[in-house]
Backbone as a ProteinNet text record, in pm:
[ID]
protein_1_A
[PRIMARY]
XXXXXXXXXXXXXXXXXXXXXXXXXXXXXXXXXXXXXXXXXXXXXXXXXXXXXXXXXXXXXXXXXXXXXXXXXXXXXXXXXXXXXXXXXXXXXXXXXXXXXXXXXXXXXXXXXXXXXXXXXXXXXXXXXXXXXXXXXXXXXXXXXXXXXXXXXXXXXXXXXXXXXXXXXXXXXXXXXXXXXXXXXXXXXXXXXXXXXXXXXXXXXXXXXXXXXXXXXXXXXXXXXXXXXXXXXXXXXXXXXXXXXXXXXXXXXXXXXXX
[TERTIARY]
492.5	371.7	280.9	146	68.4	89.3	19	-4.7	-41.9	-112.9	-124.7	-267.6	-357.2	-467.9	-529.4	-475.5	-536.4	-462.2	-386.4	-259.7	-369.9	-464.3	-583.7	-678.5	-743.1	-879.5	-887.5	-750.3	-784.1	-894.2	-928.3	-1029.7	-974.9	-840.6	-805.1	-809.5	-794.4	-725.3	-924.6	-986.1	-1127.9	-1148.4	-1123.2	-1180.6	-1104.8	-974.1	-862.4	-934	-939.8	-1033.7	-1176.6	-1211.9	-1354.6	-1347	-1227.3	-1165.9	-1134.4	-1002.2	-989.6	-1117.8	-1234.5	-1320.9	-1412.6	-1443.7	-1520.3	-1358.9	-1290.4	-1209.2	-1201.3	-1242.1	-1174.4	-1039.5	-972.9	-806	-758.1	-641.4	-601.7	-568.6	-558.3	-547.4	-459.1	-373.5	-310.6	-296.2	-264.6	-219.8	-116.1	-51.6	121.5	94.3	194.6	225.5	164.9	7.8	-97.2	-176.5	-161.3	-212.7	-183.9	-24.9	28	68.5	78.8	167.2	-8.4	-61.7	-125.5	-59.8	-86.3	-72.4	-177.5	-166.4	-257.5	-162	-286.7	-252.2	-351.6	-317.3	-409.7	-331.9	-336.8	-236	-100.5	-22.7	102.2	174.1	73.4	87.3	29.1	124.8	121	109.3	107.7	69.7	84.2	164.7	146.6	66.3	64.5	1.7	104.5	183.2	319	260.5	172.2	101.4	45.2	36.9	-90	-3.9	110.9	189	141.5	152.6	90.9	201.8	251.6	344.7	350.9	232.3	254.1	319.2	395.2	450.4	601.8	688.1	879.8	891.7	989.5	1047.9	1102.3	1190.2	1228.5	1116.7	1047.4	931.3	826.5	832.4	774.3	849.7	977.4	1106.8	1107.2	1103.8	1091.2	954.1	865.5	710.6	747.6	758.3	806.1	916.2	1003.6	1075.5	1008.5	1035.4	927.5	999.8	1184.1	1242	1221.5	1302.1	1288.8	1181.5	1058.7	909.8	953.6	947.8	938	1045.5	1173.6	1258.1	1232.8	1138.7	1134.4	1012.3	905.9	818.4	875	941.4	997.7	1071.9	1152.4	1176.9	1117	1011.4	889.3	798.9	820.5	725.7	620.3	602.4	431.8	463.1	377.9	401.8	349.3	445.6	455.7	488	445	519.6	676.4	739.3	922.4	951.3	1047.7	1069.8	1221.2	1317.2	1469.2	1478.5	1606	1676.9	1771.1	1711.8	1803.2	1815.7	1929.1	1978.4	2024.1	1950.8	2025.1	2131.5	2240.1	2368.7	2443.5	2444.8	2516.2	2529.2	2373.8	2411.7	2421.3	2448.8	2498.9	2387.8	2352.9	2250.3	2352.2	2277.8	2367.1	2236	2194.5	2140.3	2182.1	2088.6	2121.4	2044.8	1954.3	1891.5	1868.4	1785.1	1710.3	1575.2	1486.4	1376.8	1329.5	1285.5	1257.4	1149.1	1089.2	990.6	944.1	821.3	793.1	797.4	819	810.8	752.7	695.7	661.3	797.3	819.9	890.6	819.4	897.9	852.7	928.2	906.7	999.5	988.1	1133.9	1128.1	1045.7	1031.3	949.2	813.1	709.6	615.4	477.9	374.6	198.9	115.2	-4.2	-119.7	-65.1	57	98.2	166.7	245.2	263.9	412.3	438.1	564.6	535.6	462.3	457.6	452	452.5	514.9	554.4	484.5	510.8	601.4	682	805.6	829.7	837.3	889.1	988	1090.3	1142.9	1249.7	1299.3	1432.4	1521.5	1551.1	1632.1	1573.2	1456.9	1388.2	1355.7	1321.4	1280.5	1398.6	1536.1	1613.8	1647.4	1637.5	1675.8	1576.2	1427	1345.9	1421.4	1489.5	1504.7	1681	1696	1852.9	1760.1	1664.1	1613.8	1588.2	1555.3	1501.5	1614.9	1561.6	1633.7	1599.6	1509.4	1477.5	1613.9	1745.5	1802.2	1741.7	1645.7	1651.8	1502.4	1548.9	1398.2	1378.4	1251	1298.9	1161.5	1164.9	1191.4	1078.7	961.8	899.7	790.9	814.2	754.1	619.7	585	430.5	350.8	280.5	106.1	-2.8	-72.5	-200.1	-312.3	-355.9	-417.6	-577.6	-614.1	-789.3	-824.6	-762.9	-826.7	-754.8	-764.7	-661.7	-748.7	-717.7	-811.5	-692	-749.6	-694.8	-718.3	-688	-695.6	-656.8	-726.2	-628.9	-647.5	-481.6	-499.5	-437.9	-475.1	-405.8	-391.6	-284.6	-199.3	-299.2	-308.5	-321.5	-473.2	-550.3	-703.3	-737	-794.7	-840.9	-1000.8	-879.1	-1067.4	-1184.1	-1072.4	-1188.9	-1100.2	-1211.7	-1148.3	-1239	-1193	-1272.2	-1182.8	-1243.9	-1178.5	-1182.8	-1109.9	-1096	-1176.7	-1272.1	-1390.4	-1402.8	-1352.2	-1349.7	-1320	-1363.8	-1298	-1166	-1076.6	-964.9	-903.9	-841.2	-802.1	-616.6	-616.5	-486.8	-403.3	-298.3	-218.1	-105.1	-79.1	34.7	20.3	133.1	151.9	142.2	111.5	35.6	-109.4	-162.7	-269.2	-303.4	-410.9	-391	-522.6	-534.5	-654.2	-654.1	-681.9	-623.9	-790	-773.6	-923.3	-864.1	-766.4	-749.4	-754.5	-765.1	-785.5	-945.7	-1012.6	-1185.5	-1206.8	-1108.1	-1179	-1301.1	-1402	-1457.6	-1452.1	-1419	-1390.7	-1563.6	-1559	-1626	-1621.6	-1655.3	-1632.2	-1649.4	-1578.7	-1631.6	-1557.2	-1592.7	-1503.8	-1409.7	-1281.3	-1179.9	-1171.9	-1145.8	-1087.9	-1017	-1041.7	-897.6	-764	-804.3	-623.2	-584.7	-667.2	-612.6	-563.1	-681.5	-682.5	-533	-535.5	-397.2	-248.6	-287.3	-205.6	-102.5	-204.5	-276.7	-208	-241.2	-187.5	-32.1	47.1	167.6	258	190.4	286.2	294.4	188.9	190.3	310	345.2	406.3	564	557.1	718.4	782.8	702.2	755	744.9	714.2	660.2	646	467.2	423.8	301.4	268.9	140.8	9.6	44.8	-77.4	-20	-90.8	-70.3	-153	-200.2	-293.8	-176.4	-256.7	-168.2	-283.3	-217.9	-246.6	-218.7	-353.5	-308	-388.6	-307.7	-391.3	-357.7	-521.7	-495.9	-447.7	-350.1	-319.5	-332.7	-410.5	-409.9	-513.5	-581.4	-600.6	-548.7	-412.8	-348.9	-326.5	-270.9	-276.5	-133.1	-104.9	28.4	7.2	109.1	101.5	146.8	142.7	149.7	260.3	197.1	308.3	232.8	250.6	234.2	241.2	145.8	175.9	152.8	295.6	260.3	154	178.6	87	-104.9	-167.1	-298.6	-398.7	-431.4	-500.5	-637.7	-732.7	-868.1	-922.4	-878.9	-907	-1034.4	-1012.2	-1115.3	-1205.5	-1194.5	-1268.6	-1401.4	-1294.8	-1429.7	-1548.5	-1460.3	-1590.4	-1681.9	-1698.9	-1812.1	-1914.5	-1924	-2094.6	-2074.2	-2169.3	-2148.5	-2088.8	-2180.6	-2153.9	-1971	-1975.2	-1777.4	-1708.9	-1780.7	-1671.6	-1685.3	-1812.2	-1811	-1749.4	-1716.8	-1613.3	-1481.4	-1427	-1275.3	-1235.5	-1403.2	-1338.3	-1296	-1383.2	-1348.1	-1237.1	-1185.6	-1046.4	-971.2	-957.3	-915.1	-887.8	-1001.4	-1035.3	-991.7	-997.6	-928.1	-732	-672.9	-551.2	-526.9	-565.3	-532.4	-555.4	-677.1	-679.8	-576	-556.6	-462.3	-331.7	-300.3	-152.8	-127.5	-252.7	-237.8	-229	-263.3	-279.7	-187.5
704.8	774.5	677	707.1	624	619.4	564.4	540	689.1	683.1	827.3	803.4	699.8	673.8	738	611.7	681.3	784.6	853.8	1027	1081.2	1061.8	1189.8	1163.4	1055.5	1048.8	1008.4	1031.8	1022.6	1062.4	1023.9	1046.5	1159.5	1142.1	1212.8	1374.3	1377.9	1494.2	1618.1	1533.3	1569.1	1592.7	1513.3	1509.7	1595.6	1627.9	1729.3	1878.1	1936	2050.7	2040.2	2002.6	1981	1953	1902.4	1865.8	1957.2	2096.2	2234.5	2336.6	2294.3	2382.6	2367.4	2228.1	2240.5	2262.6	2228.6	2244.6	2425.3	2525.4	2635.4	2676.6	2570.1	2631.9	2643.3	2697.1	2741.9	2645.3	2634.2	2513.2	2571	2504.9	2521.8	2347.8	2345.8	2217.4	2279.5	2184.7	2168.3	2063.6	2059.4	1975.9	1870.6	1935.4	1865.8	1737.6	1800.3	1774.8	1712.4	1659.8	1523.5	1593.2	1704.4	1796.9	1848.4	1864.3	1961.1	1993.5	2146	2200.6	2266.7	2285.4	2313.5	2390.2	2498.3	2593.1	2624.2	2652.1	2699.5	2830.7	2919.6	3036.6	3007.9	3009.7	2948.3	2804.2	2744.3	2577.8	2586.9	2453.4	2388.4	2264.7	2184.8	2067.6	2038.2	1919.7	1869.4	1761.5	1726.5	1566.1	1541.1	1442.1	1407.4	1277.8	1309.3	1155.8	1103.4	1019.5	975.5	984.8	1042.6	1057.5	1197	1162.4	1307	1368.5	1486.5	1561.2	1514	1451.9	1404.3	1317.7	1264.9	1169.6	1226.4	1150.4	1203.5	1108.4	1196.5	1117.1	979.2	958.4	839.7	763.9	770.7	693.4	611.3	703.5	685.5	618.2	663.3	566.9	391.8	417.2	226	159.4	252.4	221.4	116.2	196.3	192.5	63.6	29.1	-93.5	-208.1	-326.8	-415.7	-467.3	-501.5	-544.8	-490.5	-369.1	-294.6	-288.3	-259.7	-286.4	-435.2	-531.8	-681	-665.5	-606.5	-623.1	-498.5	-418.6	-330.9	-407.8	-481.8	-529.4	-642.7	-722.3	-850.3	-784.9	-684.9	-669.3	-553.4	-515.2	-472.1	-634.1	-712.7	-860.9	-875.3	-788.1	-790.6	-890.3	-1001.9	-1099.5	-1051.1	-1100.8	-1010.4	-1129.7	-1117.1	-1204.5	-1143.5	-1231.2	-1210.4	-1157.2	-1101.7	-1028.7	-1034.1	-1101.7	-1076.2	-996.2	-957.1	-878.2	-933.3	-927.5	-993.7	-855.6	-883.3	-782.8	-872.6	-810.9	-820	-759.4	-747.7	-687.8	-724.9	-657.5	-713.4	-810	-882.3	-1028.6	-1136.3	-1061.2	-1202.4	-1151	-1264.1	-1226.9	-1244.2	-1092	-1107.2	-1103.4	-1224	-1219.2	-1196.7	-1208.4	-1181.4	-1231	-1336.3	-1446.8	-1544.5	-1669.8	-1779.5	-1757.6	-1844	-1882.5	-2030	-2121	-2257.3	-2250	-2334.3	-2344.4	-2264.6	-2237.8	-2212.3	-2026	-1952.3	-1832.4	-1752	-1604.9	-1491.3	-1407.6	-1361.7	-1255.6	-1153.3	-1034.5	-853.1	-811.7	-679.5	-593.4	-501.2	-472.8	-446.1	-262	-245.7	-127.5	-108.3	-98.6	-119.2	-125.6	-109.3	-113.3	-160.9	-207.4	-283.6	-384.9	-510	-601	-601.8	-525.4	-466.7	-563.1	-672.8	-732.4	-837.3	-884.1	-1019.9	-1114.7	-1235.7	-1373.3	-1506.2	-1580.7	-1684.8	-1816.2	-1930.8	-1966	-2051.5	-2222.9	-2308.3	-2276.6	-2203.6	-2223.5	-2062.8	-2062.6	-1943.7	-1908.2	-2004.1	-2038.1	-1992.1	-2020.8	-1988.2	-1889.6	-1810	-1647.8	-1605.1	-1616.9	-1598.4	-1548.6	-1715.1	-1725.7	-1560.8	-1571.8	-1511.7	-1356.9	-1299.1	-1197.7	-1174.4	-1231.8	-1213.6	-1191.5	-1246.8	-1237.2	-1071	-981.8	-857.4	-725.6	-610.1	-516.9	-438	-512.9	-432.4	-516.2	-405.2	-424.7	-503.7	-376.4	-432.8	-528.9	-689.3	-743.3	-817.9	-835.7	-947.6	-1076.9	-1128.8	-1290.6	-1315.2	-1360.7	-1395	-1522.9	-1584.6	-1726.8	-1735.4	-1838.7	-1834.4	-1861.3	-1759.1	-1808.4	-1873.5	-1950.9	-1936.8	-1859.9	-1770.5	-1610	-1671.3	-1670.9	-1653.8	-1502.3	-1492.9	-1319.9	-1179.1	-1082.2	-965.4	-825.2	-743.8	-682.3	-544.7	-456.8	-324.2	-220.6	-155.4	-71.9	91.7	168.2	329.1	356.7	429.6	474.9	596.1	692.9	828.1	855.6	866.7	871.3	794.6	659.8	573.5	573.5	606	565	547.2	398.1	361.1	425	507.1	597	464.9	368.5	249.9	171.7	19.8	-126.3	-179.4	-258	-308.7	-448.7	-564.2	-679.5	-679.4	-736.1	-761	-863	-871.6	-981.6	-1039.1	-1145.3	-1235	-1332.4	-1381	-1511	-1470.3	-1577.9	-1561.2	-1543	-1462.2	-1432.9	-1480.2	-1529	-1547.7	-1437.9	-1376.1	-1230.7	-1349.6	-1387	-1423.5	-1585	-1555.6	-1711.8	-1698.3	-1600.7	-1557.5	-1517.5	-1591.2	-1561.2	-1418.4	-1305.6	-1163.7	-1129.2	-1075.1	-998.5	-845.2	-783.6	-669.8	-595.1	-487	-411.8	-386.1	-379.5	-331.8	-447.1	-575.8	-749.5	-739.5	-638.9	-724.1	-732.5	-755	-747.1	-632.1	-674.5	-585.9	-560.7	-435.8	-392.8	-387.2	-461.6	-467.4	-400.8	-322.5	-225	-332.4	-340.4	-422	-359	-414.4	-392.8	-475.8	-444.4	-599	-661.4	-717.3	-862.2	-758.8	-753.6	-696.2	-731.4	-859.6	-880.2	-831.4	-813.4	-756.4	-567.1	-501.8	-401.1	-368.3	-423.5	-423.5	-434.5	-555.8	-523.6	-453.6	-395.5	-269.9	-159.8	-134.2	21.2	-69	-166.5	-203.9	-214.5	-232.3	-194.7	-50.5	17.6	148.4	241.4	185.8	253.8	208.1	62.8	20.8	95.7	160.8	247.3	378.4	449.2	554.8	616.8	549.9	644.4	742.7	834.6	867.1	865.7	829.2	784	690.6	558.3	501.9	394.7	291.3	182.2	7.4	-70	-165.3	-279.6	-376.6	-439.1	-603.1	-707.9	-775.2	-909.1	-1010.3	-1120.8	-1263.8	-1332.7	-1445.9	-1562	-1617.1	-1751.6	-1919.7	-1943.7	-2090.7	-2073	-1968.4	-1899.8	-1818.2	-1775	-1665.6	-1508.6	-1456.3	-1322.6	-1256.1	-1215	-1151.1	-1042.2	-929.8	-796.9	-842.4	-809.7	-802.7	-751.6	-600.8	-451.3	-391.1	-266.7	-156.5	-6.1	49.8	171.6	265.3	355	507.9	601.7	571.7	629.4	625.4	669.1	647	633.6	534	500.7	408.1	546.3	470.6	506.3	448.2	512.1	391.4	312.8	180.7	178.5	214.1	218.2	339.3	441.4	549.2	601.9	452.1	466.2	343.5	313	176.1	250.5	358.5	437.3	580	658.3	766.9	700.2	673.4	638.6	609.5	535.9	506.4	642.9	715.5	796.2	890.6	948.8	1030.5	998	834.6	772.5	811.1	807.1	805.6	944.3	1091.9	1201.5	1227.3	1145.6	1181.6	1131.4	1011	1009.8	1114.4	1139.3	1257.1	1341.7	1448.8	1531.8	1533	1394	1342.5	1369.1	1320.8	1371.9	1455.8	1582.5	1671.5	1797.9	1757.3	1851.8	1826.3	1731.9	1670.6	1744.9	1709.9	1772.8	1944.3	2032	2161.3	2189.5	2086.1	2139.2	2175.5
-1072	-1118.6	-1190.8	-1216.1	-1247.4	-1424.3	-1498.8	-1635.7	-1653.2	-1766.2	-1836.9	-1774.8	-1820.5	-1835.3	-1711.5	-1586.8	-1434.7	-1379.3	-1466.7	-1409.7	-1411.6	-1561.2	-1595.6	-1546.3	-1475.5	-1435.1	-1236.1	-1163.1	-1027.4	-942.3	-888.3	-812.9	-702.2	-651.2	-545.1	-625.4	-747.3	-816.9	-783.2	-761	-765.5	-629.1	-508.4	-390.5	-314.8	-367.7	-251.9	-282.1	-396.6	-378.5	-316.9	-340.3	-202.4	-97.1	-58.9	100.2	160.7	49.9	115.9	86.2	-0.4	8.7	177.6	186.4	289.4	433	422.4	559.6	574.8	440.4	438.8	437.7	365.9	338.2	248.9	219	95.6	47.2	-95	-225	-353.3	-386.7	-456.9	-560.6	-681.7	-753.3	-867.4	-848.3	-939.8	-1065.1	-1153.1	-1222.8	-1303	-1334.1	-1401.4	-1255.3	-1113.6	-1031.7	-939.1	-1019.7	-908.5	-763.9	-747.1	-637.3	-600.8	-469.8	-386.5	-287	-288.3	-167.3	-109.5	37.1	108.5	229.3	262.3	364.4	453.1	595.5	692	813.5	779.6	857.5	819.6	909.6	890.3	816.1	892.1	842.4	676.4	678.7	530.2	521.7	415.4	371.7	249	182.8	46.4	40.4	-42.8	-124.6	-245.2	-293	-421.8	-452.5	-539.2	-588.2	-498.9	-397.4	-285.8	-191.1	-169.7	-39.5	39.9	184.1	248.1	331.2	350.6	388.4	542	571.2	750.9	810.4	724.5	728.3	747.8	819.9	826.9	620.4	625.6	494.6	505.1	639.6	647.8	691.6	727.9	771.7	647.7	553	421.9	368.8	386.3	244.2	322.6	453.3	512.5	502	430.3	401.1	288	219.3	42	36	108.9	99.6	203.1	151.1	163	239.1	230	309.5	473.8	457.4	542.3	648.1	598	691.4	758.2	706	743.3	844.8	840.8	941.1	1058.8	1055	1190.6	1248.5	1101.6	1211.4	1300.7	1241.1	1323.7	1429	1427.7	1570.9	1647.4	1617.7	1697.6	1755.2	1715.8	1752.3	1657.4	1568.6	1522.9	1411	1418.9	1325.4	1199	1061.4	954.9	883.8	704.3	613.1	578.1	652.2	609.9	482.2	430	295.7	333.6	219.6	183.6	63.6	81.5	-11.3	-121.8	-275	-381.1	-467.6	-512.8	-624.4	-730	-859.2	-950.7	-1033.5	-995.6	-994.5	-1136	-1220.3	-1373.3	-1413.2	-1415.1	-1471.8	-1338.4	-1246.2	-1071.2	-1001.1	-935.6	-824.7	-691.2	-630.2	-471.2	-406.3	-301.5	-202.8	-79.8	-7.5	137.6	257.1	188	253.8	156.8	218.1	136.2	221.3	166.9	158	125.2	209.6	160	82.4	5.4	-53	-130.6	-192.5	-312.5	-220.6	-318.6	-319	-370.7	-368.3	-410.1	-441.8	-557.2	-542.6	-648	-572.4	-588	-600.9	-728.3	-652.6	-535.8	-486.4	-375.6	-357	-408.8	-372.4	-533.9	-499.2	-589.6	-531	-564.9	-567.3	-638.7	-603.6	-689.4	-743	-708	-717.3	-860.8	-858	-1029.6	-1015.1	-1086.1	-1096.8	-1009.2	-972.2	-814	-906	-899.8	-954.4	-856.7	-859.7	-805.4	-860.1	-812.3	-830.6	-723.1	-788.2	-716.1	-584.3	-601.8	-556.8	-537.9	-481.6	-478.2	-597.8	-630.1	-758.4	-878.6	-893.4	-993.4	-1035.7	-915.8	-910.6	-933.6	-875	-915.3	-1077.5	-1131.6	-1279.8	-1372.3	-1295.2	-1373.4	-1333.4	-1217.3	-1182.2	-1332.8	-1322.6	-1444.2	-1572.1	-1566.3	-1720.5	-1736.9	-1658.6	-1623.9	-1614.5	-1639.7	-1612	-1488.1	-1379.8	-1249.9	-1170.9	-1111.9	-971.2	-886.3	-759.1	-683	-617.7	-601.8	-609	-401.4	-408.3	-230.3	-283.2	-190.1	-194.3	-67.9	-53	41.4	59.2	147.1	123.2	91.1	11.5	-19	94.2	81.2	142.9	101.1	160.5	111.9	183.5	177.5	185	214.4	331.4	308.1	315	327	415.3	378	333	299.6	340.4	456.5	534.9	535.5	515.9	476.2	546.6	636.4	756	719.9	711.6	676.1	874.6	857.7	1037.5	1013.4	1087.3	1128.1	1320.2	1326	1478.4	1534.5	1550.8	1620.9	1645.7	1513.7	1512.7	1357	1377.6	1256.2	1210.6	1087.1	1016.8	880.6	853.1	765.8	757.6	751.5	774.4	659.3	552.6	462.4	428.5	397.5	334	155.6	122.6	-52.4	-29.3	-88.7	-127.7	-267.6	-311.4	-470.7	-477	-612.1	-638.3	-664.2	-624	-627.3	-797.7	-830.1	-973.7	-971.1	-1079.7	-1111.4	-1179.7	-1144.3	-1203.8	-1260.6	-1359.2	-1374.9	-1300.5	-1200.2	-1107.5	-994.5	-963.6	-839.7	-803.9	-660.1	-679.7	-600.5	-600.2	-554.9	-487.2	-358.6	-318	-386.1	-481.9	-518	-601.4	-561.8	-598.2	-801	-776	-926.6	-1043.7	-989.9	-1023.6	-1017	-938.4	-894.6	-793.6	-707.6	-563.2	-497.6	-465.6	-399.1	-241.9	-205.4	-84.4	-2.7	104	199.9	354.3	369.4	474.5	604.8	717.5	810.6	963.1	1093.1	1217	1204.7	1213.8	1225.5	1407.2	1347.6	1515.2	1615.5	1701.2	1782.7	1775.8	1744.2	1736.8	1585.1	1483.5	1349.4	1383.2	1486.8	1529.4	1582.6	1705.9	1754.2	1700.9	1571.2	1472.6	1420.2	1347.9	1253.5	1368.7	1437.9	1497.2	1589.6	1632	1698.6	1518.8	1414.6	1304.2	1245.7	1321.2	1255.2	1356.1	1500.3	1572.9	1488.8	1489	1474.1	1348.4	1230.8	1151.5	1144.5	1311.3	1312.9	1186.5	1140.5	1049.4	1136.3	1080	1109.5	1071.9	911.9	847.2	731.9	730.4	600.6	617	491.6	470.7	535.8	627.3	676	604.9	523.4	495.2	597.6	626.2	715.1	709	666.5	561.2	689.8	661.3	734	663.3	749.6	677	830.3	763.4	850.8	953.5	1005.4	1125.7	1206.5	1132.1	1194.4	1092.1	1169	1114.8	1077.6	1005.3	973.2	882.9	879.5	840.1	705.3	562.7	448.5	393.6	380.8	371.5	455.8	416.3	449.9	342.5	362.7	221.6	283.8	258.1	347.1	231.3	112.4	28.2	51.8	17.3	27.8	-76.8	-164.5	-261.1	-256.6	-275.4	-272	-373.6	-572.1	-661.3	-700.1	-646.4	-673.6	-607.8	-442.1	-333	-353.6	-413.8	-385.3	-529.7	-642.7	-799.8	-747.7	-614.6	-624.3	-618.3	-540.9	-541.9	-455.6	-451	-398.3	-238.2	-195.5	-23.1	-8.3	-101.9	-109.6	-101.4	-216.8	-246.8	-118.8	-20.3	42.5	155.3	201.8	313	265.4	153.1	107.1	95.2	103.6	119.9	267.4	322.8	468.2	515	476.3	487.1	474.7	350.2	289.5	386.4	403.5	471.9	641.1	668.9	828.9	808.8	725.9	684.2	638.1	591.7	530.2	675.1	752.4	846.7	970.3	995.1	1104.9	1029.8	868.8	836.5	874.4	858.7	868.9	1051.5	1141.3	1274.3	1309.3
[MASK]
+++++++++++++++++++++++++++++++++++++++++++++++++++++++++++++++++++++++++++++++++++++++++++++++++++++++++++++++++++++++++++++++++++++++++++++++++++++++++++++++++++++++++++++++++++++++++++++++++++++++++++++++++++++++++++++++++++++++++++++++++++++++++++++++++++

């Protein structure tokens, strides 16, 4: 769940009732807002914090692990930044890969780069992961990032394509394309081959809707993560025009969930 700060001031908590006002369906909100529900005859629909009911559960839970994604995309073919699996286990680290060279590590399930850290080496991240009380962490080789291009798709059509546009900011020891750092999102068409991407990683985790993140390095292209969740709390305070694209998102998933 989010902080207290952005729990009380979401943007989505604003745009889902105007989404079932203009779609005409029933609306319901839970739990100081984090829970919507939505109805149309028979059919139903939630929202659980930025997750959408259209989604299979398992489909969402291999969203959410970083390992996991990296290993259905690699054997779907879709070139992806690799991600291993480290635990910090009482004091011992149990891995279950290496990594040469300098590294990124994360934890293994997380958003808006909350915990990322950069690190000579394997070892190191290591050492820093014992210092901590987070289990479970993964391990992925450094990039150097020109490009970080953000795709929302629902069943195999992309509804907005925008790039993180900034000077590059330092989080720590890592450097981040991240709207919640400054980046400004730039709406654009992507490449076909980012396109193609973008929807051959959206099949390999049969999701049906989620944001594919897909960053160039060198001149090539590789998938990031992936977030079955949907967060455009940055995207849709740049100006009205933002916010009335991010209802239509909205509004594109929420009607597809009741069909």
């Amino acid at each position: 769940m989010q902080d207290n700060q952005v729990f009380r001031q979401r943007m989505l908590d604003r745009v889902l009732p105007e989404v079932a006002n203009e779609l005409g369906v029933g609306y319901r909100s839970f739990s100081k807002d984090w829970v919507h529900h939505f109805t149309k005859g028979n059919n139903r629909a939630e929202v659980f914090g930025y997750k959408f009911s259209i989604n299979n559960a398992a489909a969402s839970a291999t969203a959410d692990d970083k390992v996991a994604t990296a290993a259905l995309l690699e054997d779907a073919g879709v070139p992806c930044v690799p991600h291993v699996l480290v635990y910090n286990h009482n004091g011992e680290i149990d891995r279950y890969a290496s990594v040469d060279g300098e590294v990124v590590a994360k934890p293994l399930r997380g958003m808006s780069g909350a915990g990322v850290l950069r690190f000579p080496n394997q070892r190191e991240a290591e050492q820093y992961m014992l210092e901590t009380t987070r289990f479970a962490w993964t391990v992925a080789p450094y990039r150097t990032i020109t490009r970080e291009i953000r795709s929302i798709v629902l069943d195999d059509e992309i509804l907005l394509t925008y790039e993180k546009r900034q000077d590059l900011v330092e989080d720590g020891k890592v450097t981040m394309f991240n709207l919640k750092y400054g980046a400004q999102p730039t709406d654009i068409v992507a490449e076909d081959i980012v396109r193609d991407m973008t929807l051959r990683a959206m099949k390999a985790l049969n999701l049906r809707v989620a944001a594919v993140d897909v960053v160039e390095v060198n001149g090539e292209y590789e998938v990031l993560e992936i977030n079955s969740g949907i967060t455009m709390e940055h995207y849709m305070r740049i100006s009205e025009q933002h916010y009335e694209r991010g209802k239509d998102v909205y509004a594109r998933i929420i009607a597809a969930s009741l069909a």
